mmCIF file of C-alpha atoms in Angstrom:
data_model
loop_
_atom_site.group_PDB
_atom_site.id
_atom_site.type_symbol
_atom_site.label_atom_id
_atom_site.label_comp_id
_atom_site.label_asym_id
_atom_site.label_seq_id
_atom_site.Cartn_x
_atom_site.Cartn_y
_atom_site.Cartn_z
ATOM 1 C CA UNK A 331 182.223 184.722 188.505
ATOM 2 C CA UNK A 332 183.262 182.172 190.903
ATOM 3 C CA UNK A 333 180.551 180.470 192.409
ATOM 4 C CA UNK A 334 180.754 179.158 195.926
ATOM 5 C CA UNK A 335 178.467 176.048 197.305
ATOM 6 C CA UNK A 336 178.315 175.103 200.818
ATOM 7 C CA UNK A 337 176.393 171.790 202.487
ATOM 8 C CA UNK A 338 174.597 171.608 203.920
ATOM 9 C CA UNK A 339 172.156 174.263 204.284
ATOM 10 C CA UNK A 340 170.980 173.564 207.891
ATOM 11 C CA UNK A 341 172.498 172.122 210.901
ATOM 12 C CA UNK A 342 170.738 171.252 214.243
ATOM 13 C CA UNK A 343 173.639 170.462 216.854
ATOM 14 C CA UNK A 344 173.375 169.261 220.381
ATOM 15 C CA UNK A 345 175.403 171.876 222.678
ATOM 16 C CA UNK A 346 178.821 170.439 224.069
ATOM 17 C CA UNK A 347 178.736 168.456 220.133
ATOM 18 C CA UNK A 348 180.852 169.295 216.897
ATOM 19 C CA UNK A 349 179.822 170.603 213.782
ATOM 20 C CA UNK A 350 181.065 170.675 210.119
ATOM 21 C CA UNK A 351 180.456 172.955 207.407
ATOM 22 C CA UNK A 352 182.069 172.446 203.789
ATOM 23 C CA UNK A 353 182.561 175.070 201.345
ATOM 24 C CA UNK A 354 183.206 174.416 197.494
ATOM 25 C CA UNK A 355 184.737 176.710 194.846
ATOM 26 C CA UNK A 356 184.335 176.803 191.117
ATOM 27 C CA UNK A 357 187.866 178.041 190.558
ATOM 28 C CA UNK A 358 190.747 177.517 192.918
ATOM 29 C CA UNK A 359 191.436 179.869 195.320
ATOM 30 C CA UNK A 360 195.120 179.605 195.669
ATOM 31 C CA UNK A 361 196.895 183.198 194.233
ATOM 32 C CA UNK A 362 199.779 183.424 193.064
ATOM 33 C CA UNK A 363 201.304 185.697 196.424
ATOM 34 C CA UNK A 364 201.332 181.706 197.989
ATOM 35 C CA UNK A 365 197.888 182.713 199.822
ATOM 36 C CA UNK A 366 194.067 181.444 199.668
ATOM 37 C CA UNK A 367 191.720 183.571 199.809
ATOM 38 C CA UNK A 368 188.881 181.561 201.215
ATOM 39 C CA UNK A 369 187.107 183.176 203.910
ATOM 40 C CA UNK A 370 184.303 182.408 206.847
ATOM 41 C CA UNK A 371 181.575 184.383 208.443
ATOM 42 C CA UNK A 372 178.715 184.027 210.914
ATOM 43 C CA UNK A 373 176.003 186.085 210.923
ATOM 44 C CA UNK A 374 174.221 186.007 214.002
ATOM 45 C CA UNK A 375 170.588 187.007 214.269
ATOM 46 C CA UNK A 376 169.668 190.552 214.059
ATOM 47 C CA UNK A 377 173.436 191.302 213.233
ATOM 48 C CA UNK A 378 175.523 192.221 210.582
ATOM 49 C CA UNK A 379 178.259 189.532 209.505
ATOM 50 C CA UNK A 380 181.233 189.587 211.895
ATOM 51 C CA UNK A 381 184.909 187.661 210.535
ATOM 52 C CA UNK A 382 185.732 184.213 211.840
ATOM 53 C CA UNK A 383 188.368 182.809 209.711
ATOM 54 C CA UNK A 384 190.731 184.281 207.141
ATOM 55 C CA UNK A 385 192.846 183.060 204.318
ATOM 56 C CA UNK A 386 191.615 179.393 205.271
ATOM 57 C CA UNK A 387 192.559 178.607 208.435
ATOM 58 C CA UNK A 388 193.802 182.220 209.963
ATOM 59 C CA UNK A 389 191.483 182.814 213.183
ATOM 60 C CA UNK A 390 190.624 186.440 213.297
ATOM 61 C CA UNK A 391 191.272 187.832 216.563
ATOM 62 C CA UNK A 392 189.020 187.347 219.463
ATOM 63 C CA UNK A 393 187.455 184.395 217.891
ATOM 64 C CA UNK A 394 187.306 180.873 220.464
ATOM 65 C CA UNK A 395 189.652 178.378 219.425
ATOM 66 C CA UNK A 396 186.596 176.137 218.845
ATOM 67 C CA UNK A 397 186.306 177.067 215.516
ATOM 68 C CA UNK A 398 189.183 176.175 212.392
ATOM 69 C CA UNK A 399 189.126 176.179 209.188
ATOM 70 C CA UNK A 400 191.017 173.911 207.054
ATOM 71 C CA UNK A 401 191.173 173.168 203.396
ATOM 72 C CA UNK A 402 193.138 173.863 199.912
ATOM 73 C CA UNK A 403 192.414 174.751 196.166
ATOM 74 C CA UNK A 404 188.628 174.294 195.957
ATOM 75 C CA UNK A 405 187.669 172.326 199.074
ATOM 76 C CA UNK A 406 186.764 173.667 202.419
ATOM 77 C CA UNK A 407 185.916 173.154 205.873
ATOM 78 C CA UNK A 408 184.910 174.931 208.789
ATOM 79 C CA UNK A 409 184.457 173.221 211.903
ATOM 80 C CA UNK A 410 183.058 173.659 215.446
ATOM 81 C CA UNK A 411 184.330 171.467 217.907
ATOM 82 C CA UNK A 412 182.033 172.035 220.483
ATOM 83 C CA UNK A 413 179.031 174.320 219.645
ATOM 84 C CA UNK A 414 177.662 176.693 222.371
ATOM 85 C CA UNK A 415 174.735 178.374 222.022
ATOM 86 C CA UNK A 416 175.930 181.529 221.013
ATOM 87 C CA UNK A 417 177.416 179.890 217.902
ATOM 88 C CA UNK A 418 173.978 179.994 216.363
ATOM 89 C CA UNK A 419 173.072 181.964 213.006
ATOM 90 C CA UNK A 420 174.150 181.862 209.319
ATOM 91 C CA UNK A 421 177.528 181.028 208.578
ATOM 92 C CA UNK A 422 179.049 182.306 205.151
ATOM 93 C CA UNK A 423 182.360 181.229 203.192
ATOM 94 C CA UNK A 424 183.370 183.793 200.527
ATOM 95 C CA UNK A 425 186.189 184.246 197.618
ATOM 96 C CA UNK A 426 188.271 187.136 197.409
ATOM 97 C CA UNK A 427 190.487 186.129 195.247
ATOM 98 C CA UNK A 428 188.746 187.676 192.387
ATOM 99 C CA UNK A 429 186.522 190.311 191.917
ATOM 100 C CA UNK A 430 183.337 190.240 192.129
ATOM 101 C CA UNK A 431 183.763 188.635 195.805
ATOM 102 C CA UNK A 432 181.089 185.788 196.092
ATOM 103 C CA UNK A 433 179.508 184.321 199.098
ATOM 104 C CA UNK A 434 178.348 180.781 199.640
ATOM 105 C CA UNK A 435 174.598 180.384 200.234
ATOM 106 C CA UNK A 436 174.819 180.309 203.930
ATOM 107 C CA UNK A 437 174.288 177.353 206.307
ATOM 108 C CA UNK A 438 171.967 178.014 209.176
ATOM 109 C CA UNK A 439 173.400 176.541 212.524
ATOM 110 C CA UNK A 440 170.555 176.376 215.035
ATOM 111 C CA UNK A 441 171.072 174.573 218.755
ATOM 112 C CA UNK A 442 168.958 170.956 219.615
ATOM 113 C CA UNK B 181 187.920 201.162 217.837
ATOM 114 C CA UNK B 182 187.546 200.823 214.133
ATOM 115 C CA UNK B 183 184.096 201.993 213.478
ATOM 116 C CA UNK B 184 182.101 201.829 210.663
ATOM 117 C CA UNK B 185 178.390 203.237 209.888
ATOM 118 C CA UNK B 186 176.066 203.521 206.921
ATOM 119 C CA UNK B 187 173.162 206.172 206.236
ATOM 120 C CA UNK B 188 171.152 207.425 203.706
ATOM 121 C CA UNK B 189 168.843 204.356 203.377
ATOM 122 C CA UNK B 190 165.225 205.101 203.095
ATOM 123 C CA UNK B 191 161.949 204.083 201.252
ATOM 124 C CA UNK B 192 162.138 205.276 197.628
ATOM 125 C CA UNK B 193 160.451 204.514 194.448
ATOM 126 C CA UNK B 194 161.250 202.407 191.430
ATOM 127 C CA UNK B 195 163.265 204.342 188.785
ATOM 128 C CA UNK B 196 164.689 207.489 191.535
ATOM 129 C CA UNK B 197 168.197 207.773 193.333
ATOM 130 C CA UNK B 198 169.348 207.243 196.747
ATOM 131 C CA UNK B 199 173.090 208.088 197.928
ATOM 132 C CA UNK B 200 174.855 205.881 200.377
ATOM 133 C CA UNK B 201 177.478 207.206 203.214
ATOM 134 C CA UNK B 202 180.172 204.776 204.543
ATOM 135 C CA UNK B 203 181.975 207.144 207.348
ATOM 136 C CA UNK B 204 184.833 205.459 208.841
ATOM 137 C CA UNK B 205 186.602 206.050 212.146
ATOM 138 C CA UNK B 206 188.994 205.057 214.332
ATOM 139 C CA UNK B 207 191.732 204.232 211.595
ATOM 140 C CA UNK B 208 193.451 205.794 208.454
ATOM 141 C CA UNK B 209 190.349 205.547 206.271
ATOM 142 C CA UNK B 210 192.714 206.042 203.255
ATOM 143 C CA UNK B 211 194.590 203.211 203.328
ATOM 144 C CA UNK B 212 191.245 200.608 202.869
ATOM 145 C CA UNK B 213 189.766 199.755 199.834
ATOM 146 C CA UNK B 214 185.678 199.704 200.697
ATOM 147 C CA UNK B 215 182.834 196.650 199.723
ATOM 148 C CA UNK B 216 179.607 197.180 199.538
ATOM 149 C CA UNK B 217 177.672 194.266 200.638
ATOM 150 C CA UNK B 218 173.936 194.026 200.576
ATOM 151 C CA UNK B 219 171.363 191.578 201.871
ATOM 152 C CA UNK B 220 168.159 191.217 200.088
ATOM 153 C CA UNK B 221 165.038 190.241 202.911
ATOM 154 C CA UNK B 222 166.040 187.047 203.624
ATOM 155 C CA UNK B 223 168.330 186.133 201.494
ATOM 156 C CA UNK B 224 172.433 185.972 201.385
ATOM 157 C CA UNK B 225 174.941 188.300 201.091
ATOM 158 C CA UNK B 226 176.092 189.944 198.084
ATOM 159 C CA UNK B 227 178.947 192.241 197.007
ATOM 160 C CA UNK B 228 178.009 195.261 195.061
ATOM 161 C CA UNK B 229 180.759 197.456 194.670
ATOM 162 C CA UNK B 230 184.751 197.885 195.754
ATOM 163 C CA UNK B 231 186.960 200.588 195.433
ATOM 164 C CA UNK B 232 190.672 200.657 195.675
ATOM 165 C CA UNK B 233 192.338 202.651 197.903
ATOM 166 C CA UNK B 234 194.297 205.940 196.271
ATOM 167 C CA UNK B 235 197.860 203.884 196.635
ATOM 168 C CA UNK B 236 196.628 201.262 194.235
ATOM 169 C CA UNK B 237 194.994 203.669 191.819
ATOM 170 C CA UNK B 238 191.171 204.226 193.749
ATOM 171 C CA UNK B 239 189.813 201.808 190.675
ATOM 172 C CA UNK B 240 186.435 200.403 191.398
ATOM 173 C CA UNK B 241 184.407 196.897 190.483
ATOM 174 C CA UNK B 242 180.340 196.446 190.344
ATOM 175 C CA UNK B 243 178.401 193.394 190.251
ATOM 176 C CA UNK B 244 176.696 192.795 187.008
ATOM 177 C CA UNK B 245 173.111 193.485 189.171
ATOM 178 C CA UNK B 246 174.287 196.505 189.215
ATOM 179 C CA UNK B 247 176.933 198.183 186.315
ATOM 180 C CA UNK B 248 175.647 201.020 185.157
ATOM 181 C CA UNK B 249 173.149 202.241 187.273
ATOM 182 C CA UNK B 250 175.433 202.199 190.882
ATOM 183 C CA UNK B 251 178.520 204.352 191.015
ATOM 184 C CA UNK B 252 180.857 203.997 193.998
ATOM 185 C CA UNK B 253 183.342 206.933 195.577
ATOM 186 C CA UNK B 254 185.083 207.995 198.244
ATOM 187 C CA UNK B 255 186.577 211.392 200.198
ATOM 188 C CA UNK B 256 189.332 209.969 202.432
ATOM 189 C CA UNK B 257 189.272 213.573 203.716
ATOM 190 C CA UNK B 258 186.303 212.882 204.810
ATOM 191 C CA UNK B 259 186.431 209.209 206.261
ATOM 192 C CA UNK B 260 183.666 208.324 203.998
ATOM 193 C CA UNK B 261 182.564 206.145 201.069
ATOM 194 C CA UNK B 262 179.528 206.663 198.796
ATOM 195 C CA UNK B 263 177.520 204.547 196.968
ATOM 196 C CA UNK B 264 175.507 206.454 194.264
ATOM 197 C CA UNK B 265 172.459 204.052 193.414
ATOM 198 C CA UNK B 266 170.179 205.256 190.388
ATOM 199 C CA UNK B 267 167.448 203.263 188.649
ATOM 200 C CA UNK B 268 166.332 202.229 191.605
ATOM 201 C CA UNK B 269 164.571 198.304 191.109
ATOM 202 C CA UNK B 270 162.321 196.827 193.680
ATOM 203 C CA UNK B 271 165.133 194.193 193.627
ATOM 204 C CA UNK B 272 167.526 196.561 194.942
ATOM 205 C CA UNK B 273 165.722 196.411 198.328
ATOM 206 C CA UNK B 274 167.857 194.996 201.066
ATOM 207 C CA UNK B 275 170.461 195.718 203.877
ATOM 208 C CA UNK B 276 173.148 197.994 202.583
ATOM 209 C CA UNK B 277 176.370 197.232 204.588
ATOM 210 C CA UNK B 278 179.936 198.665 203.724
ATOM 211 C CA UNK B 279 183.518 196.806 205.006
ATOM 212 C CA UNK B 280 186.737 197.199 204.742
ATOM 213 C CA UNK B 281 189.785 195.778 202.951
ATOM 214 C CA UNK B 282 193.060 196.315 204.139
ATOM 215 C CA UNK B 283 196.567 195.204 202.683
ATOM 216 C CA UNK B 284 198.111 193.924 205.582
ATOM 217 C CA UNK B 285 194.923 193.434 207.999
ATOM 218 C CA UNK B 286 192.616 190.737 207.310
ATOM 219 C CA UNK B 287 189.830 191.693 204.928
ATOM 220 C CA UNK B 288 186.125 192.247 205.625
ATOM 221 C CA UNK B 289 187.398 192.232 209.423
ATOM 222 C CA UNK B 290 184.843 195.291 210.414
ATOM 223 C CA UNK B 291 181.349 196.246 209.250
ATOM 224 C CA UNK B 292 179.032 198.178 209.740
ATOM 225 C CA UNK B 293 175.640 198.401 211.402
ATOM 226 C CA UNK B 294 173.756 198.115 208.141
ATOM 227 C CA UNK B 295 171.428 200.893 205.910
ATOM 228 C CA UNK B 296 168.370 199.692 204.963
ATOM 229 C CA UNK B 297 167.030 200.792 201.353
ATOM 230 C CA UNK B 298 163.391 199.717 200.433
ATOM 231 C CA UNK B 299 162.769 200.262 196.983
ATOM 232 C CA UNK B 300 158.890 200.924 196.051
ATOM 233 C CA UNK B 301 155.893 202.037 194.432
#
């Protein structure tokens, strides 16, 4: 199985201020169709997980232009330019590039 | 809207059987393969099960935490998508959410609300 790592684990960010969030693979996650399937998540509390980002760097509709997602291979990054504090909860990269999909542990974004 | 919803969660005991219902709405259920995802109290997420859509032969995959006791299905008549879970193991508790994969729609881009299944004695 592909194993995903993410750091870090917690953020505490200052409203109005950016935030990073790195995601590593144990296999690359470049297929063969040219695409890479490395994909984001937040999880806000009380909620199930909604879709932020797709195949890297694809924002899934509806989703501010605050957050990107950039990255190739086995390195990853989400990032939030300017957190609000609705951007709080667990955020989640996850392979599905093979079977069975894996998540990254989750990094908990909570507001100053 | 694309809608999905789980039931059949409940409190059961170790070692008994609980069936799962994904019902979909809103699209052509048909053409989407279907993930299981659960969330133990707590804890991340985790894929359980995935089957294929008909077009690309309705094949399924399982997590090792669960081959052989967890059987996934679906009636696309129906809108719906099981998950058959036997040998039930207190581990097994958690949130019990299904999603969608489409082929030229971004995957995992809808879930459900969640089942919750509470495995114990």
């Amino acid at each position: 199985d592909i194993v995903m790592t993410q750091t870090p684990l917690s953020l505490s960010v200052t409203p109005g201020q950016p935030a990073s969030i790195s995601c590593k693979s144990s296999q690359s996650l470049l297929h063969r169709d040219g695409k890479t399937y490395l994909y984001w998540f937040l999880q806000k509390p009380g909620q199930s997980p909604q879709l932020l980002i797709y195949e890297v760097s694809n924002r899934f509709s509806g989703v501010p232009d605050r957050f990107s997602g950039s990255g190739s291979g086995t390195d990853f990054t989400l990032k939030i330019s300017r957190v609000e504090a609705e951007d709080v909860g667990l955020y989640y990269c996850m392979q599905t590039i093979q079977h069975p999909r894996t998540f990254g542990p989750g990094t908990k974004v909570e507001i100053k | 809207d694309v809608q999905l919803v789980e039931s059949g969660g409940g409190l059961v005991q170790p070692g008994r059987s609980l069936r799962l219902s994904c019902t979909g709405s809103g699209f052509t259920f048909g053409d989407y393969a279907v993930t299981w995802v659960r969330q133990a109290p707590g804890k991340g997420l985790e894929c359980v099960s995935f089957i294929r859509s008909k077009p690309y032969g309705g094949t399924t995959e399982y997590a090792a935490s669960v081959k052989g006791r967890f059987t996934i299905s679906r009636d696309d008549s129906k809108s719906i998508a099981y998950l058959h879970m036997n040998s039930l193991e207190i581990e097994d508790t958690a949130v019990y959410y299904c999603t969608r994969e489409g082929v030229f729609t971004p995957r995992f881009d809808s879930w459900g609300q969640g089942t919750l299944v509470t495995v114990s004695s």
